[in-house]
Tab-separated table of C-alpha atoms in Angstrom:
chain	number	residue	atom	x	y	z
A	1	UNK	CA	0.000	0.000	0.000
A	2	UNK	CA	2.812	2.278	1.360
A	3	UNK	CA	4.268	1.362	-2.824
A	4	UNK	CA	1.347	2.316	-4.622
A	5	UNK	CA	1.139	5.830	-2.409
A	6	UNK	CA	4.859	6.497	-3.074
A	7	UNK	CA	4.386	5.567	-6.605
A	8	UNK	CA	1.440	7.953	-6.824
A	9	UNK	CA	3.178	10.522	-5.220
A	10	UNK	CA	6.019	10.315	-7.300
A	11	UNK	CA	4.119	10.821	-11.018
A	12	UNK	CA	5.254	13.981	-12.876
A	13	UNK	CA	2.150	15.933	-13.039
A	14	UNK	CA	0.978	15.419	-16.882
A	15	UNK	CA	0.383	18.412	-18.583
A	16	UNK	CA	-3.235	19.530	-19.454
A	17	UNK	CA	-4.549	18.362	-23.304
A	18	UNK	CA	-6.904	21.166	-23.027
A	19	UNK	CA	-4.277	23.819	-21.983
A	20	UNK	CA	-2.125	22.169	-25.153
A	21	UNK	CA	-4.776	22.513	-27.925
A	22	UNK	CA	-5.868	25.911	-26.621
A	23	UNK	CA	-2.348	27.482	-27.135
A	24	UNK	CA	-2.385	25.482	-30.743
A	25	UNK	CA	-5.553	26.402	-31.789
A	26	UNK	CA	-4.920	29.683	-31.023
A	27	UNK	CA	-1.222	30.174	-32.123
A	28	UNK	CA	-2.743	28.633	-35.509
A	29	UNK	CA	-5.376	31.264	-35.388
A	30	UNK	CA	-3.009	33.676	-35.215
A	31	UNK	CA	-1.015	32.595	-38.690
A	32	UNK	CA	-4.259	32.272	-40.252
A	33	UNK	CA	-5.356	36.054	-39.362
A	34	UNK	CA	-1.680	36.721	-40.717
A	35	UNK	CA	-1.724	35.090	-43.554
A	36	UNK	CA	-5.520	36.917	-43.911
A	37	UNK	CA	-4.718	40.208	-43.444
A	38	UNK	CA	-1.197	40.194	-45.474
A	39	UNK	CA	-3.258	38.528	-48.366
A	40	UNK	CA	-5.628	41.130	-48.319
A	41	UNK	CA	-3.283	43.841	-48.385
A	42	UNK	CA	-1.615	41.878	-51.070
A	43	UNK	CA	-4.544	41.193	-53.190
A	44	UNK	CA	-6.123	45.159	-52.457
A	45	UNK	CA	-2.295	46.707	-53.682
A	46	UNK	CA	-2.334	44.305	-56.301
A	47	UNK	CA	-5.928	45.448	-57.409
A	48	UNK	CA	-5.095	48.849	-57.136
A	49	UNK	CA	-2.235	48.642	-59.082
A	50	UNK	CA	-3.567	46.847	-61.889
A	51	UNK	CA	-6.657	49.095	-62.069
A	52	UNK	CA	-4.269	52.033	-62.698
A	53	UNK	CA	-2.392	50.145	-64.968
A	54	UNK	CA	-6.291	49.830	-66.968
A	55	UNK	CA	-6.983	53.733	-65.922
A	56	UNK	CA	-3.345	54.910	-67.448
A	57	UNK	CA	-4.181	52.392	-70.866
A	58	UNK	CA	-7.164	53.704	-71.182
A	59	UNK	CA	-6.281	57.462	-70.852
A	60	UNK	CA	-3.572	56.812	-73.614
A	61	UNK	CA	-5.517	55.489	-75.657
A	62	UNK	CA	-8.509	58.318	-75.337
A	63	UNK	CA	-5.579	60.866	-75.724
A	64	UNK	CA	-4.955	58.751	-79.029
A	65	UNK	CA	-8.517	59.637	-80.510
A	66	UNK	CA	-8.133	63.472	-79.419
A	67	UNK	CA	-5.318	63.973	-80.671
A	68	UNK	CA	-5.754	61.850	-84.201
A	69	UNK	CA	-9.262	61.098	-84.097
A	70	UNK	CA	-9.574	59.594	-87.682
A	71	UNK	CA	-6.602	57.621	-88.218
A	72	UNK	CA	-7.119	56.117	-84.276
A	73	UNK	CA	-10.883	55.375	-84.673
A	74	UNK	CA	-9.148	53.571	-88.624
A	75	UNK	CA	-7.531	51.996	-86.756
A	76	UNK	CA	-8.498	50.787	-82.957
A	77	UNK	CA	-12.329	51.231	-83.276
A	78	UNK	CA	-12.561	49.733	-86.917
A	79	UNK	CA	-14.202	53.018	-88.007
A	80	UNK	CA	-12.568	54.783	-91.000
A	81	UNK	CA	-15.387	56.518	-92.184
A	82	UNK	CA	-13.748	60.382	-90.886
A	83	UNK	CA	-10.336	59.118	-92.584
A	84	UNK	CA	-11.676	58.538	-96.055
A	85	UNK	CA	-13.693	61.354	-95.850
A	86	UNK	CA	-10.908	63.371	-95.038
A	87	UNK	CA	-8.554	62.264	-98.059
A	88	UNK	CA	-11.491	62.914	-100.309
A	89	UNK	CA	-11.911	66.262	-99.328
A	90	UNK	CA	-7.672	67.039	-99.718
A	91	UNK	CA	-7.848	66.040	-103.123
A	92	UNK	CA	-11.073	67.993	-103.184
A	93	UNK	CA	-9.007	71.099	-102.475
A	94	UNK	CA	-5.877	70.223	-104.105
A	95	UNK	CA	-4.063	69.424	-100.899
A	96	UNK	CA	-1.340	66.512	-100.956
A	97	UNK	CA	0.595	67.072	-97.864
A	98	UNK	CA	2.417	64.348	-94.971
A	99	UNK	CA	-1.418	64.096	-93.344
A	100	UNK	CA	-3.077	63.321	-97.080
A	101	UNK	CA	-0.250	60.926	-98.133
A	102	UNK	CA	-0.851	59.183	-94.764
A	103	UNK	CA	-4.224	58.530	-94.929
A	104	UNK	CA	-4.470	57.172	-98.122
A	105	UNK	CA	-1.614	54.969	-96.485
A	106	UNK	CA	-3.943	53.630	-94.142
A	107	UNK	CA	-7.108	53.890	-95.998
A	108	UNK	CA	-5.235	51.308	-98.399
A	109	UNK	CA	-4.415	49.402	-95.527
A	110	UNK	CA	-7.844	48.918	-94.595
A	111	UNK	CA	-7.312	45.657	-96.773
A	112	UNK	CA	-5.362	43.884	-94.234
A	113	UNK	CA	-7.472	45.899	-90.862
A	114	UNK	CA	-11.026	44.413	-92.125
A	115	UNK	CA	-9.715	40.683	-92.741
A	116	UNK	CA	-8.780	41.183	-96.987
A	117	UNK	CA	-12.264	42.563	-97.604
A	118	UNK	CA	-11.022	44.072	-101.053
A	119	UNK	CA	-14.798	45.805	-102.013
A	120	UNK	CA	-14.625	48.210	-98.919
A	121	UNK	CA	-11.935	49.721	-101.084
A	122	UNK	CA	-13.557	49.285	-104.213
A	123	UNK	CA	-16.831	50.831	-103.308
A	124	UNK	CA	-15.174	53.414	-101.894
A	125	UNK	CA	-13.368	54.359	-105.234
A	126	UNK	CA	-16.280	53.848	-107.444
A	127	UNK	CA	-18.555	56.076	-104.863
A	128	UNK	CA	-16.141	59.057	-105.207
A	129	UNK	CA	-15.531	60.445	-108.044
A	130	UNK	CA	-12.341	62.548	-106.704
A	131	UNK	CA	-10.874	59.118	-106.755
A	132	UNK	CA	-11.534	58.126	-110.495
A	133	UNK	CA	-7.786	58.781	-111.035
A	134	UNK	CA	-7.280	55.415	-108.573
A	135	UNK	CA	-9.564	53.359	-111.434
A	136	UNK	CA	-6.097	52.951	-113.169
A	137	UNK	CA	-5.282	50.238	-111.067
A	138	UNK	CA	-7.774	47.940	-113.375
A	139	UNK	CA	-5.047	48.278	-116.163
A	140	UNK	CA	-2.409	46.953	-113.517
A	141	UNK	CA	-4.267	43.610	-113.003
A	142	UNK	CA	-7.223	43.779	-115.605
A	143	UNK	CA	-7.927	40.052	-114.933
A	144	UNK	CA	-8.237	40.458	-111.036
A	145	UNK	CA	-10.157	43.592	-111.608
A	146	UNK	CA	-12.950	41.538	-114.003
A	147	UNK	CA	-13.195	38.806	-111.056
A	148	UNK	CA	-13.870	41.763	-108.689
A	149	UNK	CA	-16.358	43.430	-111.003
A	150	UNK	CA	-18.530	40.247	-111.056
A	151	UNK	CA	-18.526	39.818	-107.182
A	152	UNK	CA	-16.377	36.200	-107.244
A	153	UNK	CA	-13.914	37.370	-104.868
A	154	UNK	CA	-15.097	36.606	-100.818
A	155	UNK	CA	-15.082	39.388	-98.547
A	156	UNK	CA	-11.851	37.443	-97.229
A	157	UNK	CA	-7.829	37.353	-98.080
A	158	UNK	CA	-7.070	35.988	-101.428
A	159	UNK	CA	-4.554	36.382	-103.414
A	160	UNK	CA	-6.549	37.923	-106.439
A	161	UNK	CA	-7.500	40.642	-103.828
A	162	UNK	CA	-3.881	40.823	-102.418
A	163	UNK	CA	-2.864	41.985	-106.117
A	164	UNK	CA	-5.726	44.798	-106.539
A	165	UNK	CA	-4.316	45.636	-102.991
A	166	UNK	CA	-0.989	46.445	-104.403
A	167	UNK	CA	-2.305	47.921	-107.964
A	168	UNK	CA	-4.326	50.958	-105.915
A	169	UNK	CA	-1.453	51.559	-104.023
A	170	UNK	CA	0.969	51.500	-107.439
A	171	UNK	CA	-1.950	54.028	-108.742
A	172	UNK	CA	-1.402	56.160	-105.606
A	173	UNK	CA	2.560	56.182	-105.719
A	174	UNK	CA	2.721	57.502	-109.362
A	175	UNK	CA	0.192	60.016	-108.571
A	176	UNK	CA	2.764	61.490	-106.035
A	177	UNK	CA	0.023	60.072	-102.790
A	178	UNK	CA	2.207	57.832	-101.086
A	179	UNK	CA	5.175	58.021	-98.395
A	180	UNK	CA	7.552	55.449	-97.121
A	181	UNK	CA	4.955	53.854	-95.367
A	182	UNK	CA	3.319	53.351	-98.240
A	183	UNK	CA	6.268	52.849	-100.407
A	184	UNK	CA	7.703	50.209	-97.834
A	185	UNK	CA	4.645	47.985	-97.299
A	186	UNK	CA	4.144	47.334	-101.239
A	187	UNK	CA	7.818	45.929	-101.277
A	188	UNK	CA	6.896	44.156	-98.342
A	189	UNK	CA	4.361	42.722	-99.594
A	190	UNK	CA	6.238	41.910	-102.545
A	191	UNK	CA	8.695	40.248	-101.361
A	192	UNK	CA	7.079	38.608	-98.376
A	193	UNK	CA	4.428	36.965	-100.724
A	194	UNK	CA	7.076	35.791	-102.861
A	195	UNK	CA	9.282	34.320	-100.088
A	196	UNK	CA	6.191	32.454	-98.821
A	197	UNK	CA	5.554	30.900	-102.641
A	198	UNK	CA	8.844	29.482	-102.301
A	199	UNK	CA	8.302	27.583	-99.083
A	200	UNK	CA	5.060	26.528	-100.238
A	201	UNK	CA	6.860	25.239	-103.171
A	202	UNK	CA	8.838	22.885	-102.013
A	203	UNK	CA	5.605	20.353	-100.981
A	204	UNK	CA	4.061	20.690	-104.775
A	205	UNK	CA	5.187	18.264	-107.475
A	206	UNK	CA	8.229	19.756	-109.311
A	207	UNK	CA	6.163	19.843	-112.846
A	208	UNK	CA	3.598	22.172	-111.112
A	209	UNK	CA	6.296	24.261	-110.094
A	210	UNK	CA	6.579	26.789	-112.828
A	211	UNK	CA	2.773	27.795	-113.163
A	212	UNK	CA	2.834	28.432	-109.148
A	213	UNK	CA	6.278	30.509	-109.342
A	214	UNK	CA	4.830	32.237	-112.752
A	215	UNK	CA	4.639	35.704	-111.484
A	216	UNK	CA	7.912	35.655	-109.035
A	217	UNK	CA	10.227	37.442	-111.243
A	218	UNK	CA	7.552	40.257	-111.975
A	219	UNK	CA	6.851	40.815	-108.460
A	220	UNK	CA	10.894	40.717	-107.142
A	221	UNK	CA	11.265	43.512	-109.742
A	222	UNK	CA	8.464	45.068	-108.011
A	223	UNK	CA	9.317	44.772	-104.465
A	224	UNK	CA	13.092	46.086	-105.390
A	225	UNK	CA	11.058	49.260	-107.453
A	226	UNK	CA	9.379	50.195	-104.148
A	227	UNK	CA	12.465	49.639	-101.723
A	228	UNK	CA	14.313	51.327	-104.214
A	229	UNK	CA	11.886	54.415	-104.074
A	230	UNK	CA	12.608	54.284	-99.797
A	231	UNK	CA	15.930	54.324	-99.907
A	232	UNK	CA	16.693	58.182	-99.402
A	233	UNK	CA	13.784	58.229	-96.611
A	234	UNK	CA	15.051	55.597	-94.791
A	235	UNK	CA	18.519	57.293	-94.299
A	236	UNK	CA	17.186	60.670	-93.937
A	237	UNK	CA	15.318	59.418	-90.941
A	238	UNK	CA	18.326	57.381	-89.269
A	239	UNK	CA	20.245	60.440	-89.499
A	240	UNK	CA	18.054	62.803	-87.780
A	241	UNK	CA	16.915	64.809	-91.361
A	242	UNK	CA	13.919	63.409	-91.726
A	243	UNK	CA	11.593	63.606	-88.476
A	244	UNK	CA	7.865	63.269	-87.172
A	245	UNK	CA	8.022	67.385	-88.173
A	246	UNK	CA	7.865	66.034	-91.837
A	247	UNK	CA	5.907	62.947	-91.878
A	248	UNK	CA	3.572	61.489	-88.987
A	249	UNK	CA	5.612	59.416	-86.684
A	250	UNK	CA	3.281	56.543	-86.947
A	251	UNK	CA	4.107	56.305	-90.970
A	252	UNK	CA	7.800	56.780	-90.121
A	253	UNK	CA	7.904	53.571	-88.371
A	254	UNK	CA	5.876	51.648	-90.285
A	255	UNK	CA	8.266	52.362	-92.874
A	256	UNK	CA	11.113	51.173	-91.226
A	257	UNK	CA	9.546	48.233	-90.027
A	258	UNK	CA	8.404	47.361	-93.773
A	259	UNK	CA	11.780	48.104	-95.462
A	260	UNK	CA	13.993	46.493	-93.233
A	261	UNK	CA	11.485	43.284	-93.219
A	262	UNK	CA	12.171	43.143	-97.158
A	263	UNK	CA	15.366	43.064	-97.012
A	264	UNK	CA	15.278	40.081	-94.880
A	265	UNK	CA	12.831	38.410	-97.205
A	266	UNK	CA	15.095	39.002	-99.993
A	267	UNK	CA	18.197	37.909	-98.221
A	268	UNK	CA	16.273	34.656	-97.338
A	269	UNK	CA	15.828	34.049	-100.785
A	270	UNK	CA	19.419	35.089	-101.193
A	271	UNK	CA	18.557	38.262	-103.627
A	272	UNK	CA	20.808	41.007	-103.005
A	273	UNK	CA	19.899	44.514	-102.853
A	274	UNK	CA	22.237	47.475	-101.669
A	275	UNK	CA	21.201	49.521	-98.908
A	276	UNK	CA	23.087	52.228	-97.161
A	277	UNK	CA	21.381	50.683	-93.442
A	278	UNK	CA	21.213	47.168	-92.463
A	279	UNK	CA	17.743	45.476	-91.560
A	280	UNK	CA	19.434	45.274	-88.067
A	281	UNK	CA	20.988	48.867	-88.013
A	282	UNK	CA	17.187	49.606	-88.981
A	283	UNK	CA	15.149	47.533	-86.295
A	284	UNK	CA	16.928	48.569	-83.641
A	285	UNK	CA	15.663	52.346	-84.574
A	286	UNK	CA	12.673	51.467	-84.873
A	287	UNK	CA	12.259	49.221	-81.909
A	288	UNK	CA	13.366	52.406	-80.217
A	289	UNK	CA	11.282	54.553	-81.622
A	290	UNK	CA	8.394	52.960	-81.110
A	291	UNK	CA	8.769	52.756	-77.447
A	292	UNK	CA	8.884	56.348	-77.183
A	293	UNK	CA	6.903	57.552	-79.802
A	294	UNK	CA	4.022	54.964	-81.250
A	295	UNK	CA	3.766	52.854	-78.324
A	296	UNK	CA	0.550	51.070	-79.769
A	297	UNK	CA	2.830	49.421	-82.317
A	298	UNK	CA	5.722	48.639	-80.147
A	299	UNK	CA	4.237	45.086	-79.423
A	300	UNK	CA	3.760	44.954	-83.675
A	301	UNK	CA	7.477	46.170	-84.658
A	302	UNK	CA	8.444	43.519	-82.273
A	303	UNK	CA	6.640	40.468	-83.786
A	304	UNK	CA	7.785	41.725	-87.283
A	305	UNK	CA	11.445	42.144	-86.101
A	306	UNK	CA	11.647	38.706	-84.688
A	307	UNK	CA	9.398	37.052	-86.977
A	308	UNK	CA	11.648	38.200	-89.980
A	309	UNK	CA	14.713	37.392	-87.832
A	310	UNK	CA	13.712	33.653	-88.043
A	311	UNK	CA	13.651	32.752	-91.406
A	312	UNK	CA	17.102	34.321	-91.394
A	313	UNK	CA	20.294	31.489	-91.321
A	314	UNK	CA	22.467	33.989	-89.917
A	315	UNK	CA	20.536	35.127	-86.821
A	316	UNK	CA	20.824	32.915	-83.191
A	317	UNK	CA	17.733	32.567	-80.939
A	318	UNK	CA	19.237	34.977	-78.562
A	319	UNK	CA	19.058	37.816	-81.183
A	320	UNK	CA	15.241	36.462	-81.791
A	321	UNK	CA	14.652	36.310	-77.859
A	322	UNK	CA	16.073	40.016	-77.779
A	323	UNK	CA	13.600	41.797	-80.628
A	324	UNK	CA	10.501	39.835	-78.574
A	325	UNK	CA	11.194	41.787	-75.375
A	326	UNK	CA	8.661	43.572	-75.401
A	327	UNK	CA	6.143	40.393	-75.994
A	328	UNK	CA	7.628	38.303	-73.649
A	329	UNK	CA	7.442	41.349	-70.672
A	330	UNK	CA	4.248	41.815	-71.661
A	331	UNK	CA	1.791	41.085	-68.563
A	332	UNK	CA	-1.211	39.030	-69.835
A	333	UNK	CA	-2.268	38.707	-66.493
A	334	UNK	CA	-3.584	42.257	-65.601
A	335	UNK	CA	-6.158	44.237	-67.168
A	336	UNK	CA	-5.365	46.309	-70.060
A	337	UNK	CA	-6.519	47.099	-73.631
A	338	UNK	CA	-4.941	44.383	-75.676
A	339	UNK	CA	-8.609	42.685	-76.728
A	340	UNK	CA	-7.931	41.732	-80.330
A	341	UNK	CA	-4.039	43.219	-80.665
A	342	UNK	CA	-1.209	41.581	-81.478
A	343	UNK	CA	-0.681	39.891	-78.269
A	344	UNK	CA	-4.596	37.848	-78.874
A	345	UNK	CA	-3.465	37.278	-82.360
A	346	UNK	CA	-0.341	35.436	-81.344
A	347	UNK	CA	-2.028	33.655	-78.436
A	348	UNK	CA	-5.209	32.372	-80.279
A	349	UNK	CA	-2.937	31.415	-83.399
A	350	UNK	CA	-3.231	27.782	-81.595
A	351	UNK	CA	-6.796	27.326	-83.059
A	352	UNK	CA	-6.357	28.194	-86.614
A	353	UNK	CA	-7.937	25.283	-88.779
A	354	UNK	CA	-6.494	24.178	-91.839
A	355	UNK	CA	-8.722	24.827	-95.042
A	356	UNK	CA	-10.508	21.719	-95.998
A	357	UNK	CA	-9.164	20.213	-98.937
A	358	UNK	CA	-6.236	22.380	-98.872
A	359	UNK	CA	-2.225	22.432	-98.585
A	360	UNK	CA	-2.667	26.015	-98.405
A	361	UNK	CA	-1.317	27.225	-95.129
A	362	UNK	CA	-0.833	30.774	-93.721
A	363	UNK	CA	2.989	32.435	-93.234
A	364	UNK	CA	2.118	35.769	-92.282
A	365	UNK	CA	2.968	37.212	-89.206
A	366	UNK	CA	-0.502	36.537	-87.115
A	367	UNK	CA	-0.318	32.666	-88.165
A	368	UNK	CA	0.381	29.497	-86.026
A	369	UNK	CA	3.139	28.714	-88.853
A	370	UNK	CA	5.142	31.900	-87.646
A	371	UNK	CA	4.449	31.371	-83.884
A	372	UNK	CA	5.448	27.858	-83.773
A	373	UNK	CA	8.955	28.734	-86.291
A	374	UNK	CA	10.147	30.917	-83.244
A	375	UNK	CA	8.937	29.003	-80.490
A	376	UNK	CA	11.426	26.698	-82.136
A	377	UNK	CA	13.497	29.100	-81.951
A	378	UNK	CA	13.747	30.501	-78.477
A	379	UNK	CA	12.439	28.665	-76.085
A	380	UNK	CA	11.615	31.532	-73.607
A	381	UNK	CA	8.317	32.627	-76.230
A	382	UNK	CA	7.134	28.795	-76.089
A	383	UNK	CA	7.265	28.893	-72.384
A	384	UNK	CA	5.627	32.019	-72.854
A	385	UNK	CA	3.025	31.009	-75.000
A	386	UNK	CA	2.303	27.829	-72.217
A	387	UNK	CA	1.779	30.437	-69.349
A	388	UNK	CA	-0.880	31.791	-71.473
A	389	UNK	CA	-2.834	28.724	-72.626
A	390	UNK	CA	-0.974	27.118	-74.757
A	391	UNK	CA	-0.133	22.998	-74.341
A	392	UNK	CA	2.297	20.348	-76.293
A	393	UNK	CA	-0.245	19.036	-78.378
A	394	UNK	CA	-0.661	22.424	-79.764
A	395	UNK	CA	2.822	22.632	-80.621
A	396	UNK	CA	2.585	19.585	-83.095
């Protein structure tokens, strides 16, 4: 008996369970309310920060269409009713200056804004008679012209369209209406469609290779006519003699942009053509210039100057990973006004559809054939491109 008291008396007092899962509960409690309260303040910052990130897009943007109402509204709102009424009324008065030549730059462009809808063009031509002069084009491409006339082209891209395109904008150059944007995106166009032809080439039966080529020499001579006519702008505006006090920054750059991407179409197809700048010397201008000065198509020169970088033997993937800078520090994840730019364009390239019974497939710019060549490429934009959607299979 004396045992058992001594042995009672002798037990370390045990320590209370309820004392133990009050001080857990509690100290638990406490790391949640933490965690709480620094999320919050987290999350709120965060909020705040990417609503003025929306507030400061948005006021750019509405500065845009003060300050440029027509070509903006052309181009961001797909409204270009107040720019084609404004070229109509220059030639109206007689008035060809750096604001005429640039709208009927982007008037022109219109083609490749509203999806290769050719007749918005057209109609507006044949509704104005200040713009009969333009009806010369039919005598550029009569046959394209006649399929146009009779309504058998689609309101979509072809390449029957693509060449009416390039025959109102021919029309406009010799009638002294175009500048170096205008100038540079014919040879572009040129050149690019040519480079394309010769891809596409490769997977159609050598016999059948002539009759798809058939026009390539005609339209190299033309692409080197137009680049040819940009040379002396070009230089003037690397050098500082040619400025946004002449000609509206927005065509200046889209004239850089277009030159220097011919000359890397031509020097992919190993057709040499002297210019006093190189397409690099000329990129990295322009990728310059557009950060400070067009900043809505600093996210476009980008995609053209790596895009046209890949096709290129001589460039590495670091060069490529360098001109996509500002695409791959673009934040997808925060609100802002990129709803059907270039940055949806490259993203959503993953569900273009092959035509049915076609090998046709798309090259330009905007297509999942360019995407995927410099995901290849540099494989910070496919990692890119997988943090915002994209998977393996739609690599393949």
């Amino acid at each position: 008996m004396n045992e058992i008291k001594g042995d009672f008396y002798n037990q370390e007092e045990p320590v209370s369970e309820i004392s133990s899962k009050a001080v857990f509960v509690s100290l638990f409690a406490l790391v949640v309310v933490f965690f709480f309260i620094s999320f919050s303040v987290f999350y709120f910052f965060e909020k705040d920060k990417a609503n003025k990130i929306a507030q400061r897009d948005k006021a750019y943007y509405e500065s845009l269409l003060q300050n440029d109402k027509a070509y903006y509204e052309s181009l961001l709102q797909n409204k270009p009713e107040a720019l084609q009424k404004s070229l109509v009324e220059d030639i109206k008065k007689g008035v060809n200056d750096a604001e005429t030549k640039s709208a009927a730059y982007f008037i022109t462009h219109r083609f490749f804004d509203n999806g290769g809808n050719i007749y918005e063009i057209y109609d507006y031509v044949e509704n104005h008679p200040e713009l009969s002069f333009l009806k010369e084009a039919e005598g550029i491409y009569p046959e394209e012209f006649l399929k146009l006339k009779d309504k058998k082209l689609p309101q979509t891209y072809t390449e029957v369209s693509f060449y009416i395109y390039l025959a109102y904008v021919e029309v406009l150059h010799k009638h002294g209406y175009v500048d170096i944007a205008g100038l540079a995106t014919a040879a572009n166009q040129y050149a690019g469609n040519t480079y394309f032809k010769v891809i596409r080439s490769k997977k159609i039966p050598e016999g059948e290779r002539g009759v798809y080529l058939k026009n390539m020499e005609r339209d190299i001579k033309k692409a080197l006519e137009f680049l040819s006519a940009s040379n002396d702008d070009v230089v003037k505006i690397l050098e500082g003699k040619l400025t946004s006090s002449d000609i509206p920054a927005r065509d200046i750059l889209v004239g850089l942009n277009q030159y220097a991407s011919t000359l890397r179409y031509l020097e992919a197809m190993g057709i040499n053509h002297t210019s006093a700048k190189t397409s690099r010397e000329i990129f990295t201008f322009a990728m310059d210039y557009s950060s400070r000065f067009v900043i809505e198509l600093n996210i476009f020169t980008s995609l053209v100057n790596s895009s046209t970088l890949a096709i290129l033997d001589s460039s590495t993937s670091e060069e490529i990973k360098m001109a996509l800078g500002p695409i791959l520090n673009f934040d997808t994840k925060k609100p802002s006004s990129y709803k059907g730019s270039v940055i949806k364009k490259i993203i959503n390239s993953k569900f273009e559809q092959k035509l049915e019974g076609s090998n046709y497939v798309r090259m330009d710019i905007y297509s999942k054939w360019n995407v995927l060549l410099i995901a290849n490429k540099v494989p910070e934009f496919k990692s890119w491109l997988m943090s915002n959607g994209w998977t393996e299979p739609d690599f393949k």
